Amino acid sequence: MAQKTFLPNEGQLAAVIGDRDTVTGFILAGVGDSGLKKNPNFLIVDNKTPQDVIENSFHNFLSRRDIAIIIINQHIAELIRHLIDAHEDPIPVIVEIPSKDRPYDFSKDYIMARLVSMKAIKRMD
């Protein structure tokens, strides 16, 4: 995939893929954006959400020039790990976060795995 370029005066957004509580929290904090001409920058995932919907939203967020960060619950990231691992561009950055019901697992984090593979940090597990 060709590396995206961003203009410094463009507004950059964060996209959120997560459970209802996570997405609601980020929307209340001002992250949500769904103008008339563009799709929302968030996806609420529950146990009935098909994997292809999650994958399509992730691909959509990757291709949008206005998205600089994708925030995703770690347990949802596990469902699309193959797509996250294939993403090599520096932007958008993919940040995995815990959910209310599931703790953070350092060993599964995309960014931490890359840092460990580059020997930028020592393993903590």
Short mmCIF file of C-alpha atoms in Angstrom, two decimals:
data_model
loop_
_atom_site.label_atom_id
_atom_site.label_comp_id
_atom_site.label_asym_id
_atom_site.label_seq_id
_atom_site.Cartn_x
_atom_site.Cartn_y
_atom_site.Cartn_z
CA MET A 1 0.00 0.00 0.00
CA ALA A 2 1.33 3.44 -0.88
CA GLN A 3 2.12 5.64 2.07
CA LYS A 4 -0.44 8.38 2.68
CA THR A 5 0.59 11.98 2.97
CA PHE A 6 -1.14 14.52 5.13
CA LEU A 7 -1.23 18.25 4.79
CA PRO A 8 -0.37 20.09 8.01
CA ASN A 9 -3.51 22.21 7.88
CA GLU A 10 -5.87 19.26 7.48
CA GLY A 11 -7.95 18.34 10.49
CA GLN A 12 -6.94 14.91 11.69
CA LEU A 13 -9.40 12.61 13.38
CA ALA A 14 -9.22 9.57 15.58
CA ALA A 15 -11.39 6.60 14.63
CA VAL A 16 -12.73 4.26 17.30
CA ILE A 17 -13.69 0.59 17.00
CA GLY A 18 -14.93 -0.72 20.29
CA ASP A 19 -17.67 -1.87 22.57
CA ARG A 20 -20.57 0.44 23.35
CA ASP A 21 -19.02 1.88 26.52
CA THR A 22 -15.67 2.62 24.88
CA VAL A 23 -17.13 4.27 21.79
CA THR A 24 -19.64 6.26 23.85
CA GLY A 25 -16.84 7.54 26.09
CA PHE A 26 -14.78 8.70 23.13
CA ILE A 27 -17.79 10.32 21.47
CA LEU A 28 -18.59 12.18 24.69
CA ALA A 29 -14.96 13.32 24.78
CA GLY A 30 -15.42 14.85 21.33
CA VAL A 31 -13.90 12.24 19.04
CA GLY A 32 -17.07 11.48 17.07
CA ASP A 33 -17.44 12.97 13.59
CA SER A 34 -20.13 12.13 11.06
CA GLY A 35 -20.64 14.96 8.62
CA LEU A 36 -23.13 14.88 5.78
CA LYS A 37 -20.51 13.91 3.20
CA LYS A 38 -18.57 11.30 5.13
CA ASN A 39 -19.13 8.18 7.11
CA PRO A 40 -18.82 8.17 10.89
CA ASN A 41 -15.37 7.67 12.37
CA PHE A 42 -16.53 5.04 14.86
CA LEU A 43 -17.97 1.53 14.98
CA ILE A 44 -19.75 0.00 17.95
CA VAL A 45 -19.06 -3.74 18.09
CA ASP A 46 -21.02 -6.29 20.09
CA ASN A 47 -21.19 -10.08 20.02
CA LYS A 48 -23.64 -9.94 17.08
CA THR A 49 -21.42 -7.77 14.84
CA PRO A 50 -20.18 -9.85 11.88
CA GLN A 51 -16.42 -9.95 11.42
CA ASP A 52 -16.72 -8.64 7.85
CA VAL A 53 -18.37 -5.45 9.18
CA ILE A 54 -15.41 -4.92 11.51
CA GLU A 55 -12.94 -5.63 8.70
CA ASN A 56 -14.72 -3.28 6.28
CA SER A 57 -14.79 -0.46 8.83
CA PHE A 58 -11.10 -1.00 9.59
CA HIS A 59 -10.23 -0.86 5.86
CA ASN A 60 -12.37 2.26 5.50
CA PHE A 61 -10.58 3.99 8.38
CA LEU A 62 -7.18 3.00 6.94
CA SER A 63 -8.03 4.57 3.59
CA ARG A 64 -9.40 7.86 4.91
CA ARG A 65 -6.96 10.77 4.65
CA ASP A 66 -8.53 12.50 7.65
CA ILE A 67 -7.90 9.60 10.08
CA ALA A 68 -4.55 9.74 11.90
CA ILE A 69 -5.24 7.29 14.76
CA ILE A 70 -7.39 4.18 15.01
CA ILE A 71 -8.27 3.30 18.60
CA ILE A 72 -9.51 -0.26 18.99
CA ASN A 73 -10.41 -2.45 21.95
CA GLN A 74 -7.79 -5.15 22.25
CA HIS A 75 -10.30 -8.02 22.24
CA ILE A 76 -11.77 -6.70 18.97
CA ALA A 77 -8.27 -6.23 17.53
CA GLU A 78 -7.75 -9.96 18.06
CA LEU A 79 -10.61 -10.64 15.61
CA ILE A 80 -8.81 -8.71 12.84
CA ARG A 81 -5.22 -9.35 13.93
CA HIS A 82 -4.26 -10.41 10.40
CA LEU A 83 -5.25 -6.97 9.08
CA ILE A 84 -3.55 -5.08 11.89
CA ASP A 85 -0.33 -7.05 11.45
CA ALA A 86 -0.38 -6.34 7.70
CA HIS A 87 -0.62 -2.57 8.27
CA GLU A 88 2.87 -1.09 7.88
CA ASP A 89 2.25 2.60 7.22
CA PRO A 90 3.07 4.99 10.07
CA ILE A 91 -0.30 6.73 9.66
CA PRO A 92 -2.84 5.93 10.85
CA VAL A 93 -1.38 4.68 14.10
CA ILE A 94 -3.30 1.75 15.56
CA VAL A 95 -3.67 1.91 19.34
CA GLU A 96 -5.08 -1.05 21.23
CA ILE A 97 -6.80 -0.30 24.51
CA PRO A 98 -8.49 -2.44 27.16
CA SER A 99 -12.23 -2.54 27.56
CA LYS A 100 -14.21 -2.27 30.75
CA ASP A 101 -14.61 -6.04 30.97
CA ARG A 102 -11.28 -7.22 29.60
CA PRO A 103 -7.82 -6.29 30.88
CA TYR A 104 -4.93 -5.10 28.74
CA ASP A 105 -2.56 -7.86 27.62
CA PHE A 106 0.89 -6.47 26.84
CA SER A 107 1.86 -9.55 24.83
CA LYS A 108 -0.95 -9.01 22.29
CA ASP A 109 -0.42 -5.29 21.69
CA TYR A 110 0.47 -4.45 18.08
CA ILE A 111 2.72 -1.50 18.88
CA MET A 112 4.50 -3.24 21.74
CA ALA A 113 5.15 -6.30 19.56
CA ARG A 114 6.76 -4.08 16.93
CA LEU A 115 8.90 -2.32 19.52
CA VAL A 116 10.04 -5.63 20.96
CA SER A 117 10.83 -6.95 17.46
CA MET A 118 12.96 -3.85 16.82
CA LYS A 119 14.58 -4.40 20.22
CA ALA A 120 13.58 -0.89 21.17
CA ILE A 121 12.40 -2.12 24.55
CA LYS A 122 13.06 -5.16 26.69
CA ARG A 123 10.32 -7.72 27.05
CA MET A 124 8.25 -7.28 30.19
CA ASP A 125 6.61 -10.70 30.32
#
